[in-house]
């Protein structure tokens, strides 16, 4: 696991578990219960490992309350400017990139 970006209230980490598994995006909210977040992370790893036919590497991103900091492109800006509570736990915009 490596840190790939840091900033005010932002922590982005990337980890690769297995080759040829799907890409997964997770957001990390500072101040939330760590045990609950670890359980969600574990569930996502298990789910991702069940999809090994995908050509992508599985990459897990921990993102703070500002997920718009890692915009895939300018066209999805309005999606990322929504309140963090309305952004899905697994972000399909990043998963499909």
CSV table of C-alpha atoms in Angstrom, one decimal:
chain,number,residue,atom,x,y,z
A,1,UNK,CA,0.0,0.0,0.0
A,2,UNK,CA,1.4,3.4,-1.0
A,3,UNK,CA,0.3,6.9,-0.4
A,4,UNK,CA,-0.2,8.6,-3.8
A,5,UNK,CA,-1.7,12.0,-2.8
A,6,UNK,CA,-2.1,13.9,0.4
A,7,UNK,CA,-3.6,17.3,1.2
A,8,UNK,CA,-5.9,19.1,3.6
A,9,UNK,CA,-8.4,16.5,4.7
A,10,UNK,CA,-7.3,14.3,1.8
A,11,UNK,CA,-5.6,11.0,1.9
A,12,UNK,CA,-5.4,8.8,-1.2
A,13,UNK,CA,-3.8,5.4,-1.0
A,14,UNK,CA,-3.4,2.7,-3.7
A,15,UNK,CA,-3.0,-1.0,-3.1
A,16,UNK,CA,-2.7,-3.9,-5.6
A,17,UNK,CA,-3.7,-7.3,-4.3
A,18,UNK,CA,-3.8,-9.5,-7.4
A,19,UNK,CA,-3.3,-9.1,-11.1
A,20,UNK,CA,-6.3,-9.3,-13.5
A,21,UNK,CA,-8.8,-8.4,-10.8
A,22,UNK,CA,-11.2,-5.5,-11.0
A,23,UNK,CA,-10.5,-1.9,-10.0
A,24,UNK,CA,-12.3,-0.7,-6.8
A,25,UNK,CA,-12.6,2.8,-5.5
A,26,UNK,CA,-13.2,3.5,-1.8
A,27,UNK,CA,-13.7,6.8,0.0
A,28,UNK,CA,-12.2,7.3,3.5
A,29,UNK,CA,-14.0,9.8,5.8
A,30,UNK,CA,-11.8,11.1,8.6
A,31,UNK,CA,-13.4,10.8,12.0
A,32,UNK,CA,-15.5,7.7,11.1
A,33,UNK,CA,-15.3,4.5,13.0
A,34,UNK,CA,-12.1,2.7,11.9
A,35,UNK,CA,-13.5,-0.8,12.6
A,36,UNK,CA,-16.5,-0.1,10.4
A,37,UNK,CA,-14.3,1.2,7.6
A,38,UNK,CA,-12.0,-1.9,7.8
A,39,UNK,CA,-15.1,-4.2,7.6
A,40,UNK,CA,-16.2,-2.3,4.4
A,41,UNK,CA,-12.7,-2.6,3.0
A,42,UNK,CA,-12.6,-6.3,3.7
A,43,UNK,CA,-16.0,-6.8,2.0
A,44,UNK,CA,-14.8,-4.9,-1.1
A,45,UNK,CA,-11.7,-7.0,-1.3
A,46,UNK,CA,-13.7,-10.2,-1.1
A,47,UNK,CA,-16.2,-8.9,-3.7
A,48,UNK,CA,-13.4,-7.8,-6.0
A,49,UNK,CA,-11.5,-11.1,-5.8
A,50,UNK,CA,-14.7,-12.9,-7.0
A,51,UNK,CA,-14.3,-11.0,-10.3
A,52,UNK,CA,-10.9,-12.1,-11.4
A,53,UNK,CA,-12.0,-12.3,-15.1
A,54,UNK,CA,-11.7,-8.6,-15.4
A,55,UNK,CA,-8.5,-7.3,-17.1
A,56,UNK,CA,-7.9,-4.4,-14.7
A,57,UNK,CA,-5.8,-4.5,-11.6
A,58,UNK,CA,-7.7,-4.1,-8.4
A,59,UNK,CA,-6.8,-0.8,-6.9
A,60,UNK,CA,-8.3,0.4,-3.6
A,61,UNK,CA,-8.3,4.1,-3.0
A,62,UNK,CA,-8.9,5.7,0.4
A,63,UNK,CA,-10.2,9.2,-0.3
A,64,UNK,CA,-11.2,11.8,2.3
A,65,UNK,CA,-14.3,13.9,2.3
A,66,UNK,CA,-13.1,15.6,-0.9
A,67,UNK,CA,-13.4,12.8,-3.5
A,68,UNK,CA,-13.6,15.5,-6.3
A,69,UNK,CA,-9.8,15.8,-5.7
A,70,UNK,CA,-9.3,12.8,-8.0
A,71,UNK,CA,-11.6,13.8,-10.9
A,72,UNK,CA,-11.2,11.4,-13.8
A,73,UNK,CA,-12.3,14.3,-16.2
A,74,UNK,CA,-14.0,17.7,-16.2
A,75,UNK,CA,-17.3,16.3,-17.5
A,76,UNK,CA,-18.1,14.6,-14.2
A,77,UNK,CA,-17.4,17.7,-12.0
A,78,UNK,CA,-21.0,18.1,-11.0
A,79,UNK,CA,-21.1,14.5,-9.8
A,80,UNK,CA,-18.1,15.0,-7.5
A,81,UNK,CA,-19.4,18.4,-6.2
A,82,UNK,CA,-22.3,16.6,-4.5
A,83,UNK,CA,-22.3,16.2,-0.7
A,84,UNK,CA,-19.9,13.4,0.3
A,85,UNK,CA,-22.9,11.6,1.8
A,86,UNK,CA,-24.6,11.3,-1.6
A,87,UNK,CA,-21.5,9.8,-3.3
A,88,UNK,CA,-21.6,6.0,-3.5
A,89,UNK,CA,-19.2,4.1,-1.4
A,90,UNK,CA,-17.8,2.4,-4.5
A,91,UNK,CA,-17.6,5.1,-7.1
A,92,UNK,CA,-18.6,3.8,-10.6
A,93,UNK,CA,-17.0,6.8,-12.3
A,94,UNK,CA,-13.6,5.6,-11.1
A,95,UNK,CA,-14.3,1.9,-11.3
A,96,UNK,CA,-15.1,2.1,-15.0
A,97,UNK,CA,-12.1,4.3,-15.9
